[in-house]
PDB file of C-alpha atoms in Angstrom:
ATOM      1  CA  MET A 177      85.128  19.875 372.650  1.00  0.00           C
ATOM      2  CA  SER A 178      83.690  19.175 375.877  1.00  0.00           C
ATOM      3  CA  GLN A 179      83.492  20.910 379.344  1.00  0.00           C
ATOM      4  CA  ASN A 180      87.054  20.857 380.877  1.00  0.00           C
ATOM      5  CA  ASP A 181      88.983  19.732 377.708  1.00  0.00           C
ATOM      6  CA  VAL A 182      92.430  21.249 377.484  1.00  0.00           C
ATOM      7  CA  THR A 183      93.782  22.624 374.164  1.00  0.00           C
ATOM      8  CA  THR A 184      97.354  23.155 373.911  1.00  0.00           C
ATOM      9  CA  ARG A 185      98.129  25.514 370.884  1.00  0.00           C
ATOM     10  CA  SER A 186     100.939  28.038 369.579  1.00  0.00           C
ATOM     11  CA  ASN A 187      99.704  31.711 369.864  1.00  0.00           C
ATOM     12  CA  ARG A 188     102.338  34.273 368.609  1.00  0.00           C
ATOM     13  CA  GLY A 189     105.355  32.739 369.557  1.00  0.00           C
ATOM     14  CA  GLN A 190     104.150  31.374 372.985  1.00  0.00           C
ATOM     15  CA  TRP A 191     102.358  28.163 373.914  1.00  0.00           C
ATOM     16  CA  GLU A 192      99.074  28.509 375.698  1.00  0.00           C
ATOM     17  CA  ASN A 193      96.783  25.825 377.399  1.00  0.00           C
ATOM     18  CA  ALA A 194      92.788  26.687 377.121  1.00  0.00           C
ATOM     19  CA  VAL A 195      90.507  24.880 379.344  1.00  0.00           C
ATOM     20  CA  GLU A 196      87.068  24.661 377.774  1.00  0.00           C
ATOM     21  CA  GLY A 197      84.667  26.464 380.012  1.00  0.00           C
ATOM     22  CA  ARG A 198      87.228  27.314 382.698  1.00  0.00           C
ATOM     23  CA  PRO A 199      89.201  30.208 381.435  1.00  0.00           C
ATOM     24  CA  GLU A 200      90.775  30.798 384.997  1.00  0.00           C
ATOM     25  CA  LEU A 201      92.733  27.551 384.407  1.00  0.00           C
ATOM     26  CA  SER A 202      94.096  28.697 381.065  1.00  0.00           C
ATOM     27  CA  ALA A 203      97.858  29.643 380.938  1.00  0.00           C
ATOM     28  CA  SER A 204     100.643  30.605 378.614  1.00  0.00           C
ATOM     29  CA  PHE A 205     104.277  29.154 378.266  1.00  0.00           C
ATOM     30  CA  SER A 206     107.497  30.021 376.447  1.00  0.00           C
ATOM     31  CA  SER A 207     108.062  26.267 375.345  1.00  0.00           C
ATOM     32  CA  ARG A 208     105.904  23.689 373.591  1.00  0.00           C
ATOM     33  CA  GLU A 209     107.392  21.081 376.093  1.00  0.00           C
ATOM     34  CA  GLU A 210     106.362  22.844 378.869  1.00  0.00           C
ATOM     35  CA  ALA A 211     102.528  23.672 377.965  1.00  0.00           C
ATOM     36  CA  VAL A 212     102.227  20.059 376.742  1.00  0.00           C
ATOM     37  CA  ASP A 213     103.248  18.665 380.012  1.00  0.00           C
ATOM     38  CA  GLN A 214     101.296  20.980 381.970  1.00  0.00           C
ATOM     39  CA  GLY A 215      98.228  20.536 379.753  1.00  0.00           C
ATOM     40  CA  SER A 216      98.404  16.946 380.279  1.00  0.00           C
ATOM     41  CA  THR A 217      98.652  17.394 383.917  1.00  0.00           C
ATOM     42  CA  VAL A 218      95.458  19.637 384.176  1.00  0.00           C
ATOM     43  CA  ALA A 219      93.510  17.245 381.773  1.00  0.00           C
ATOM     44  CA  ASP A 220      94.396  14.345 384.143  1.00  0.00           C
ATOM     45  CA  GLU A 221      93.439  16.292 387.065  1.00  0.00           C
ATOM     46  CA  LEU A 222      90.011  17.250 385.645  1.00  0.00           C
ATOM     47  CA  GLY A 223      89.405  13.698 384.091  1.00  0.00           C
ATOM     48  CA  SER A 224      89.084  15.345 380.589  1.00  0.00           C
ATOM     49  CA  ARG A 225      91.076  15.255 377.065  1.00  0.00           C
ATOM     50  CA  HIS A 226      94.138  16.958 376.192  1.00  0.00           C
ATOM     51  CA  ILE A 227      94.398  18.147 372.535  1.00  0.00           C
ATOM     52  CA  VAL A 228      97.682  19.291 371.110  1.00  0.00           C
ATOM     53  CA  GLU A 229      97.496  21.655 368.022  1.00  0.00           C
ATOM     54  CA  ASP A 230     100.739  21.834 366.442  1.00  0.00           C
ATOM     55  CA  ALA A 231     101.718  24.897 364.713  1.00  0.00           C
ATOM     56  CA  GLU A 232     102.504  25.295 360.970  1.00  0.00           C
ATOM     57  CA  ARG A 233     106.092  25.897 360.277  1.00  0.00           C
ATOM     58  CA  THR A 234     106.546  29.238 359.115  1.00  0.00           C
ATOM     59  CA  GLY A 235     110.657  29.099 358.498  1.00  0.00           C
ATOM     60  CA  SER A 236     111.136  31.507 361.265  1.00  0.00           C
ATOM     61  CA  VAL A 237     114.198  30.895 363.525  1.00  0.00           C
ATOM     62  CA  THR A 238     111.775  30.375 366.440  1.00  0.00           C
ATOM     63  CA  ASP A 239     110.136  27.519 364.698  1.00  0.00           C
ATOM     64  CA  GLU A 240     110.910  24.516 367.016  1.00  0.00           C
ATOM     65  CA  GLY A 241     112.149  21.233 365.657  1.00  0.00           C
TER      66      GLY A 241
END
């Protein structure tokens, strides 16, 4: 992972964007779609990569899809 790369991942029912080396730009979202959209925007603005780590399904009613 390189400086400014954005990773979107599920974390305990919420989705978060983590920016490598820039914690002040990290954010949480209630939906995957919103997190992915915002993660792509931030990565484009920073000229970096956007990586989406899909969560494994748990069988819970909160699983998307």
